[in-house]
Short mmCIF file of N, CA and C in Angstrom, two decimals:
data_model
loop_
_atom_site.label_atom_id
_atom_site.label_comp_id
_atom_site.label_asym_id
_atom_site.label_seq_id
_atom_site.Cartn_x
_atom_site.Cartn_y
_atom_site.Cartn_z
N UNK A 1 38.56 -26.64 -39.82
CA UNK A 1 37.73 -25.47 -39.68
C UNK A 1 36.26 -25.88 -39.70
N UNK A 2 35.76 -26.09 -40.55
CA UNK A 2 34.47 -27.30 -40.76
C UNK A 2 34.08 -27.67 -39.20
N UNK A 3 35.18 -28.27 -38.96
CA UNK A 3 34.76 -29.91 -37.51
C UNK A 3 34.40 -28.34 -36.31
N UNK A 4 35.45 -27.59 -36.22
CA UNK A 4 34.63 -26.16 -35.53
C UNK A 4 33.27 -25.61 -35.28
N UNK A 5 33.08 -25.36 -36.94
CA UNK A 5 32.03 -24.76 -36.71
C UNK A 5 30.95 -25.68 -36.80
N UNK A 6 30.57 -27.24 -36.85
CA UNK A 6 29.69 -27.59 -36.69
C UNK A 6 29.57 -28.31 -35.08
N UNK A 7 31.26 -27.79 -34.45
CA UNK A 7 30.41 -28.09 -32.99
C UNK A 7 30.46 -27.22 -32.03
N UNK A 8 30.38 -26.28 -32.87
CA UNK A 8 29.92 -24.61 -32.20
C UNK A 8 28.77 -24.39 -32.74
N UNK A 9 27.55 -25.15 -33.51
CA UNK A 9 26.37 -25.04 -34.11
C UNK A 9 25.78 -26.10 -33.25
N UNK A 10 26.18 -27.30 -33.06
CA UNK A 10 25.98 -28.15 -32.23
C UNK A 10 25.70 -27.26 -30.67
N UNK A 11 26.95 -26.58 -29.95
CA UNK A 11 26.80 -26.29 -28.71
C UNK A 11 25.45 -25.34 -29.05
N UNK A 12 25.63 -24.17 -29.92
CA UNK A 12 25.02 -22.80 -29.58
C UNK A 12 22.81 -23.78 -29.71
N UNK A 13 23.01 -24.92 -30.50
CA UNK A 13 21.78 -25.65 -30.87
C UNK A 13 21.43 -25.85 -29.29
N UNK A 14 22.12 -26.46 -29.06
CA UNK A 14 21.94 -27.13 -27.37
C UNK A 14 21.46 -26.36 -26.40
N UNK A 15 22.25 -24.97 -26.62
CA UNK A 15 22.16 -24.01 -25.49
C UNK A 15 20.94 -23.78 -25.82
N UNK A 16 20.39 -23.31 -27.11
CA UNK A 16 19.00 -22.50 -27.61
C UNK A 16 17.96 -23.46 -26.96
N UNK A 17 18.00 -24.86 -27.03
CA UNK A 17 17.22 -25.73 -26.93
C UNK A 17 17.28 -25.49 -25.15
N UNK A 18 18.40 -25.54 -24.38
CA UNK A 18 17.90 -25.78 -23.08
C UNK A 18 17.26 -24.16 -22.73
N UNK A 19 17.64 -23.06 -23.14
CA UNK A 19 17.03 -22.07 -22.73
C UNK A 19 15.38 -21.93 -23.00
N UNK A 20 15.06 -22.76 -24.35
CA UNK A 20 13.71 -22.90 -24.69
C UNK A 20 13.12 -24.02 -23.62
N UNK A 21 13.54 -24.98 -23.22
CA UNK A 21 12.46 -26.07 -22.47
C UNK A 21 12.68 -25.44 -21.06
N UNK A 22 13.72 -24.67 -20.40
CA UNK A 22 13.40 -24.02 -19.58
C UNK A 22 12.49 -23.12 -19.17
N UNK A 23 12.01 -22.40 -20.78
CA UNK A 23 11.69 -21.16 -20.72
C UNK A 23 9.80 -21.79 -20.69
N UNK A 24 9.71 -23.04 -20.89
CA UNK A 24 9.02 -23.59 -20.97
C UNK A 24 8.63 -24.13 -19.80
N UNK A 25 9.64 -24.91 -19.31
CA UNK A 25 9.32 -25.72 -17.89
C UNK A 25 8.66 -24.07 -17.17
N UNK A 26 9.31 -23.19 -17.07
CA UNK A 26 8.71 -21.64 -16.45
C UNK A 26 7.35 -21.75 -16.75
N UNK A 27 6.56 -22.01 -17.95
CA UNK A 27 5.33 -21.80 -18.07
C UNK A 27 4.34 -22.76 -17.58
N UNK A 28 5.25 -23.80 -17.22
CA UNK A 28 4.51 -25.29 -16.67
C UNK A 28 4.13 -24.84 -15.56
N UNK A 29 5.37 -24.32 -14.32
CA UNK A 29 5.05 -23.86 -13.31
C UNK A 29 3.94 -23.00 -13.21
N UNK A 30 3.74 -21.55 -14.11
CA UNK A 30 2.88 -20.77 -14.35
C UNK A 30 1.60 -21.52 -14.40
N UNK A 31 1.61 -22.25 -14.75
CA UNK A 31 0.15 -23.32 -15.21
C UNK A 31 -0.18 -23.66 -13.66
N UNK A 32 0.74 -24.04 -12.79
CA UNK A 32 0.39 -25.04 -11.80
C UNK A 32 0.23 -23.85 -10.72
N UNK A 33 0.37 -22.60 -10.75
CA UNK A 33 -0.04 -21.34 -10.04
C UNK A 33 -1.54 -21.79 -9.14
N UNK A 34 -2.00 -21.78 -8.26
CA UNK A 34 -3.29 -21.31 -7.44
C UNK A 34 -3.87 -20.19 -8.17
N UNK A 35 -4.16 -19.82 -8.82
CA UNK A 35 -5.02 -18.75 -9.31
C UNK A 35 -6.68 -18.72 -8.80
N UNK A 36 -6.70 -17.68 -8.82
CA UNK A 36 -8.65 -17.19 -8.70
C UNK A 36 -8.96 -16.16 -9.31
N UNK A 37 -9.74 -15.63 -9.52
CA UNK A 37 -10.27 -14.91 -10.15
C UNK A 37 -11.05 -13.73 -9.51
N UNK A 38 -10.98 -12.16 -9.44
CA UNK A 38 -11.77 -11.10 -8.81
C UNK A 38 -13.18 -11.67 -8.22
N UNK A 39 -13.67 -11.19 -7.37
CA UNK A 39 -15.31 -11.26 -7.13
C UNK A 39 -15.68 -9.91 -6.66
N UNK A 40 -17.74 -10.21 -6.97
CA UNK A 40 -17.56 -8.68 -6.72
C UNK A 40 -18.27 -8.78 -5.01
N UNK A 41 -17.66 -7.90 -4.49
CA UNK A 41 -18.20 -7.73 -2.77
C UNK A 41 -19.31 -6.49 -3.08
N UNK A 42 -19.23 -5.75 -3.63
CA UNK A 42 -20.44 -4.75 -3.54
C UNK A 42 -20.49 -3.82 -4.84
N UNK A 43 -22.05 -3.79 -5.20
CA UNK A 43 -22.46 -3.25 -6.47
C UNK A 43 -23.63 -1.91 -6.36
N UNK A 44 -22.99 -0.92 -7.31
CA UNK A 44 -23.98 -0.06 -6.98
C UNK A 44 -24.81 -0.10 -8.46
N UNK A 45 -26.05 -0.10 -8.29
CA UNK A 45 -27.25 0.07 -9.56
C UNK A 45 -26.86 1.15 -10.49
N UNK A 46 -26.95 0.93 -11.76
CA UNK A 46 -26.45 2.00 -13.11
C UNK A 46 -27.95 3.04 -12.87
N UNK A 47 -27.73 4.42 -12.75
CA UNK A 47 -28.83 5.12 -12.60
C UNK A 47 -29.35 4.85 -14.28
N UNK A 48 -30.68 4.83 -14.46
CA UNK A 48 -31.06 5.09 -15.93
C UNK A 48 -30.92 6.52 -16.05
N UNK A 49 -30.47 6.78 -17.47
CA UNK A 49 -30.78 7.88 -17.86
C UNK A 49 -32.20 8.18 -18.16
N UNK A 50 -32.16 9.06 -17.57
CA UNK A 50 -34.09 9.90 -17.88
C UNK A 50 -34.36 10.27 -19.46
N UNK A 51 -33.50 10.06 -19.99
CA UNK A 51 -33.71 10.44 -22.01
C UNK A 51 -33.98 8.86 -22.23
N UNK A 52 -32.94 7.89 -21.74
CA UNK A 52 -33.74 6.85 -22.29
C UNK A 52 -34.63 5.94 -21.81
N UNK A 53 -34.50 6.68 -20.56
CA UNK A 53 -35.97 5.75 -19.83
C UNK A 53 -37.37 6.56 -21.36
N UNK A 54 -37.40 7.66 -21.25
CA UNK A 54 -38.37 8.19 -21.71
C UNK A 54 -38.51 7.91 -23.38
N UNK A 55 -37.40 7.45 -23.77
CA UNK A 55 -37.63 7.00 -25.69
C UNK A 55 -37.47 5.68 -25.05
N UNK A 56 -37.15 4.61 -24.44
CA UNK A 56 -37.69 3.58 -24.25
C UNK A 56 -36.80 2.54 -24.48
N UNK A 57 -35.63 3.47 -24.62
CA UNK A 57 -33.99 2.61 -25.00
C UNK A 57 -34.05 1.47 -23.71
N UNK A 58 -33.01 0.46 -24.40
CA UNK A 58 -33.00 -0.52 -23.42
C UNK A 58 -31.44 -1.13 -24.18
N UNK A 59 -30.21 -1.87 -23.17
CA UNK A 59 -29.93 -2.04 -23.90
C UNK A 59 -28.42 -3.54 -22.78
N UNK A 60 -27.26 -3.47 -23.18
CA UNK A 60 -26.36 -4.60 -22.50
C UNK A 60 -25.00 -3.46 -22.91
N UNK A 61 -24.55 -3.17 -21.66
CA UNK A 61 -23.36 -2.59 -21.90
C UNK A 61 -22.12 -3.60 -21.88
N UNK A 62 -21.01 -4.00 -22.49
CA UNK A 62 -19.75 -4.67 -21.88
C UNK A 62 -18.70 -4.34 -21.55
N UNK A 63 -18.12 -4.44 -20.65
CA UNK A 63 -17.33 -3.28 -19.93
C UNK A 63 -16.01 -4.35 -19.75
N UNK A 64 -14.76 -3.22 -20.21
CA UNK A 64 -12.98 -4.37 -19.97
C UNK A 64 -13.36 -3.17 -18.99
N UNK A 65 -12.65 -4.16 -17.55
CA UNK A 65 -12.40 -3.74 -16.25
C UNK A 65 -11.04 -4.07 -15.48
N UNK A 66 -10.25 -3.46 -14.92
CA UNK A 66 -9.01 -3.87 -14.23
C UNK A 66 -9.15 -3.58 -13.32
N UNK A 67 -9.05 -4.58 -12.31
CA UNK A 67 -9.90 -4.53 -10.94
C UNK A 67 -8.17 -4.59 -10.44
N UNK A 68 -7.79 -4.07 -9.51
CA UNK A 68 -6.28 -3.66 -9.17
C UNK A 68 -6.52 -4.38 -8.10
N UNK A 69 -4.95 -4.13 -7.24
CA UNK A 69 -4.72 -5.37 -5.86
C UNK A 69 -5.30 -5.17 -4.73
N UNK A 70 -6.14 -3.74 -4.83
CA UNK A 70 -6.86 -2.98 -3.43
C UNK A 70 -8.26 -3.56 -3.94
N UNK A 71 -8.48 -3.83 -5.08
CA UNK A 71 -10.18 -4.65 -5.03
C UNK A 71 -11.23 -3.49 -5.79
N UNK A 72 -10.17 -2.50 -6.39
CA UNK A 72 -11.08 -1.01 -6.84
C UNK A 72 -10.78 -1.60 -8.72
N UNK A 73 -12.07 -1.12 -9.32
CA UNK A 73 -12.05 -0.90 -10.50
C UNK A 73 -11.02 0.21 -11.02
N UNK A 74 -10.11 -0.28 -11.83
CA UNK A 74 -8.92 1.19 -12.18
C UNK A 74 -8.87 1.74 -13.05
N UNK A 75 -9.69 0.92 -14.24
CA UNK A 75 -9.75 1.62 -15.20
C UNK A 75 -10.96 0.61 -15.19
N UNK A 76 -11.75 1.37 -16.80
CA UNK A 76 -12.90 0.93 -17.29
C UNK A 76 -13.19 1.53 -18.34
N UNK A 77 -13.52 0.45 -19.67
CA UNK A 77 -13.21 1.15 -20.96
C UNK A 77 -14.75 -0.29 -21.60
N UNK A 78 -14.98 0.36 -22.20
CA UNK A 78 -16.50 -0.04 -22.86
C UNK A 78 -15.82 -0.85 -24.26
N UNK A 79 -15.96 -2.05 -23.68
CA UNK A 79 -15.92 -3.39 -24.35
C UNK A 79 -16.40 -3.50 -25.62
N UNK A 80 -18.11 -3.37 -25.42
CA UNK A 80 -19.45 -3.89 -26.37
C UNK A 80 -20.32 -2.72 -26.50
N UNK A 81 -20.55 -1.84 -26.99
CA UNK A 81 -21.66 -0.48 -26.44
C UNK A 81 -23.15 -1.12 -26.66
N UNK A 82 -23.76 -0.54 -26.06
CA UNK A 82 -25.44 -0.89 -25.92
C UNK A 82 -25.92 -0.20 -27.15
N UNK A 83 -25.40 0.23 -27.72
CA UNK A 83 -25.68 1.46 -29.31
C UNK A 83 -26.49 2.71 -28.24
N UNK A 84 -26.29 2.73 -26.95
CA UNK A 84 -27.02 4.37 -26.46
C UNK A 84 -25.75 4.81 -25.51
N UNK A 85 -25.00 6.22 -25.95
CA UNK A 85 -23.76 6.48 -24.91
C UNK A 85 -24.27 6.63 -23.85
N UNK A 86 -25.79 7.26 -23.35
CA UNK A 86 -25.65 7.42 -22.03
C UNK A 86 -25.99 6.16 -21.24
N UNK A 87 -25.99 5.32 -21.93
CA UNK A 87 -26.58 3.79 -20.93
C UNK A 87 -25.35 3.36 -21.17
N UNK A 88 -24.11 3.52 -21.75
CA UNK A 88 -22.40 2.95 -21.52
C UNK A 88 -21.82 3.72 -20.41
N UNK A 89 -21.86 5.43 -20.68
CA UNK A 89 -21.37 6.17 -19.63
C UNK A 89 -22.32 5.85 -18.25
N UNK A 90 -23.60 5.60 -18.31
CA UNK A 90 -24.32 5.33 -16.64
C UNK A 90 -23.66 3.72 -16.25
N UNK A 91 -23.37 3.42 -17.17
CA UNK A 91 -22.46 1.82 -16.57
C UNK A 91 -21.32 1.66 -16.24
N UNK A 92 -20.53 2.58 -16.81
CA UNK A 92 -19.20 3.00 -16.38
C UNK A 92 -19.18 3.43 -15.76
N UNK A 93 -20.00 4.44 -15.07
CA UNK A 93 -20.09 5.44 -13.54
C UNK A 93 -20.25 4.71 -12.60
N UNK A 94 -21.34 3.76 -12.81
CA UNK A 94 -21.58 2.62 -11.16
C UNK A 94 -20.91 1.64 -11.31
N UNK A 95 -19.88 1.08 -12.20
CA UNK A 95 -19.02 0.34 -12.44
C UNK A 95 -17.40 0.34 -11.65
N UNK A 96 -17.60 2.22 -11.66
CA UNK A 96 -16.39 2.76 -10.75
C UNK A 96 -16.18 2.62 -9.52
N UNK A 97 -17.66 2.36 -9.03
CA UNK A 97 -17.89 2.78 -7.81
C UNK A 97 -18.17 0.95 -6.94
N UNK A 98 -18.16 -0.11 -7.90
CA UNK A 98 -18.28 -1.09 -7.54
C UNK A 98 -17.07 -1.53 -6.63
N UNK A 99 -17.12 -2.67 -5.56
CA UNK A 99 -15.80 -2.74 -5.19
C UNK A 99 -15.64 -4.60 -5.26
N UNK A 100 -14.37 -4.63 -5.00
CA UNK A 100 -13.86 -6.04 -5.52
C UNK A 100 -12.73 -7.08 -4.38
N UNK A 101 -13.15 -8.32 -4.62
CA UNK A 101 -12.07 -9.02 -3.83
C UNK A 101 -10.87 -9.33 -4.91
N UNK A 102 -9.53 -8.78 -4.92
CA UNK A 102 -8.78 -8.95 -6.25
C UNK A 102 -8.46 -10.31 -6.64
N UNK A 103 -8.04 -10.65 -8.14
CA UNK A 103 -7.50 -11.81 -7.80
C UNK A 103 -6.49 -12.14 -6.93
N UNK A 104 -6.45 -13.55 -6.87
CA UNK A 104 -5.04 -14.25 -5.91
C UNK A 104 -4.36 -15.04 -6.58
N UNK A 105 -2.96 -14.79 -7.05
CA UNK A 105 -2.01 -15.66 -7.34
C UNK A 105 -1.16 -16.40 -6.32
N UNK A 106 -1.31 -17.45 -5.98
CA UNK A 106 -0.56 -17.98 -4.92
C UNK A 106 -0.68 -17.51 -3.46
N UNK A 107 -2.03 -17.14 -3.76
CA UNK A 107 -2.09 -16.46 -1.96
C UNK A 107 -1.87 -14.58 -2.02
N UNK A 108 -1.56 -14.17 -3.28
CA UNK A 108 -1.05 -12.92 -3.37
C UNK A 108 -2.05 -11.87 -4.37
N UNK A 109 -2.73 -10.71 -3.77
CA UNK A 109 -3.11 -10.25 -4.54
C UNK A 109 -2.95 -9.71 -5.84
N UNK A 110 -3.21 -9.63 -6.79
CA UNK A 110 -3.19 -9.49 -7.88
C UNK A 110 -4.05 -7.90 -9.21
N UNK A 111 -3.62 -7.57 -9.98
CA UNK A 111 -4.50 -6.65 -11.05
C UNK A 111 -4.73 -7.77 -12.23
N UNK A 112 -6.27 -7.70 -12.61
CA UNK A 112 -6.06 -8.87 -13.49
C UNK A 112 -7.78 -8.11 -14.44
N UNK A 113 -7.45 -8.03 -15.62
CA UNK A 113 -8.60 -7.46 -16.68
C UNK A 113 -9.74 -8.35 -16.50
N UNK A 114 -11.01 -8.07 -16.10
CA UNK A 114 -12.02 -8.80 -16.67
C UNK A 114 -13.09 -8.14 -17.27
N UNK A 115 -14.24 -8.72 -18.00
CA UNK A 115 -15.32 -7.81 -18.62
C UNK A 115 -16.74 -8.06 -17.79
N UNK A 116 -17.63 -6.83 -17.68
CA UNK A 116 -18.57 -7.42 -17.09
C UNK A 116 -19.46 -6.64 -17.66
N UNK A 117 -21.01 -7.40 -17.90
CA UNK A 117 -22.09 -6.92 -18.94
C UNK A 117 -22.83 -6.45 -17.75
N UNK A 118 -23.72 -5.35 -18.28
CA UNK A 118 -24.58 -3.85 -17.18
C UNK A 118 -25.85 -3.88 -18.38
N UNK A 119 -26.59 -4.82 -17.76
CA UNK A 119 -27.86 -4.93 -18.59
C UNK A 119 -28.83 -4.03 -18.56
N UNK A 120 -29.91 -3.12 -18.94
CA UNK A 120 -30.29 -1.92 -18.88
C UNK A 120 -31.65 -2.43 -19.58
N UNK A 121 -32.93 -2.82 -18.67
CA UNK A 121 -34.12 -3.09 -19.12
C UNK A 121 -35.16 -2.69 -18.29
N UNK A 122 -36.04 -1.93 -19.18
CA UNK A 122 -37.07 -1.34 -18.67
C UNK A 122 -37.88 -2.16 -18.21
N UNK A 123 -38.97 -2.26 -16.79
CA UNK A 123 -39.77 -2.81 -16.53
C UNK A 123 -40.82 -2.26 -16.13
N UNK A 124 -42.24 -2.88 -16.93
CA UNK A 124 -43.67 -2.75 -16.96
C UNK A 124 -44.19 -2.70 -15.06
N UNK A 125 -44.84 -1.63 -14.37
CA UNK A 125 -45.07 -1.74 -13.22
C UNK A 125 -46.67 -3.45 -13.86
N UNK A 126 -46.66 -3.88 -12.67
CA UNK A 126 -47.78 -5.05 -12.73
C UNK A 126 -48.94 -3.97 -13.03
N UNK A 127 -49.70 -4.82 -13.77
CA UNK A 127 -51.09 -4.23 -14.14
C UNK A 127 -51.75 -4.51 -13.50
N UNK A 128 -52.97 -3.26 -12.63
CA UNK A 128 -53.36 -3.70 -12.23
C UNK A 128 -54.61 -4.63 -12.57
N UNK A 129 -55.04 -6.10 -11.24
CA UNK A 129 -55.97 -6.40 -11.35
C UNK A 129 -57.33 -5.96 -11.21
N UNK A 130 -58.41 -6.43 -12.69
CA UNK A 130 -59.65 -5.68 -12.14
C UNK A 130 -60.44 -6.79 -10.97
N UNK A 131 -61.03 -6.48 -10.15
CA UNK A 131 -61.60 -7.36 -9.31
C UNK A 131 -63.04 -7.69 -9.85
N UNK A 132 -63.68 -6.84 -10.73
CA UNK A 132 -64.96 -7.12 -10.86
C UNK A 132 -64.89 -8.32 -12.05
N UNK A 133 -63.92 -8.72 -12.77
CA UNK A 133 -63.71 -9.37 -14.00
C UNK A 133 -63.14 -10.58 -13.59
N UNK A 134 -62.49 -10.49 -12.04
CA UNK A 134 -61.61 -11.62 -11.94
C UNK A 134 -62.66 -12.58 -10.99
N UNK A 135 -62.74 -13.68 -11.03
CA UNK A 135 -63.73 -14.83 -10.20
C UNK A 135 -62.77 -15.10 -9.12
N UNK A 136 -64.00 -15.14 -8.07
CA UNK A 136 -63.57 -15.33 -6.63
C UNK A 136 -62.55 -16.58 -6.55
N UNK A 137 -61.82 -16.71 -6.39
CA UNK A 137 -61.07 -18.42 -6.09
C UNK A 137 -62.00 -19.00 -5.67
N UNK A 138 -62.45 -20.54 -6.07
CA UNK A 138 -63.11 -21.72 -5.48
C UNK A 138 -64.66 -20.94 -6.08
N UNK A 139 -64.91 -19.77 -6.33
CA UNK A 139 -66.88 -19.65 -7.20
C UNK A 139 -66.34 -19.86 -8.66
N UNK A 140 -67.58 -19.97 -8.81
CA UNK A 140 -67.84 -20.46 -10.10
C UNK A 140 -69.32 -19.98 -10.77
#
């Protein structure tokens, strides 16, 4: 009875073991996949919000994105917040509207999560120059 069951512990060991290095060799292959990664083909600008253009907010939104096998953003869910909702929700709006080359697995399109940061910084128009203060180039 004994000599049984230790070579029915023996087989069922064996079997576990080849189903595991199989299950393994599977992930080797997975490894050796062609993969790429989404790109973006066209981006539309995050409108500022007019509340925080005007308090002077500025801020980095981070956005989880699932860019699906047609190249469209499918979902979009706010990663990192900028600490201002309407500069997350104005990044998520032109975020929707962005479009994408999907990934490729083996030549095959793909849905695959990535994150992408929607930086939100105010910029100073140039000041102007005074001419009466500034010296001619080359006088002295």
């Amino acid at each position: 009875m004994r000599i049984r069951f230790r070579a029915a512990l023996a087989i069922a060991t064996a079997l576990w073991c080849m189903t595991t290095y199989a299950g393994m060799a599977a992930d080797a292959d997975w490894l050796a996949e062609k993969r790429t990664p989404p790109q973006i083909i066209q981006t539309v600008n995050p409108e500022y919000p007019p509340e925080a253009r005007a308090e002077g907010t500025e801020g980095t939104t981070v956005l989880r994105v699932f860019i699906n096998k047609a190249g469209e953003a499918g979902q979009v869910e706010i990663a990192n917040s900028s600490g201002d909702a309407t500069l997350d929700e104005a990044a998520r709006a032109a975020v929707l509207r962005w479009r994408f080359k999907p990934a490729m697995i083996n030549g095959m399109p793909e849905g695959m999560w990535v994150h992408i940061p929607v930086a939100f910084r105010l910029v100073d128009p140039e000041p102007e120059a005074d001419a009466e203060a500034a010296p001619a180039a080359g006088k002295m």
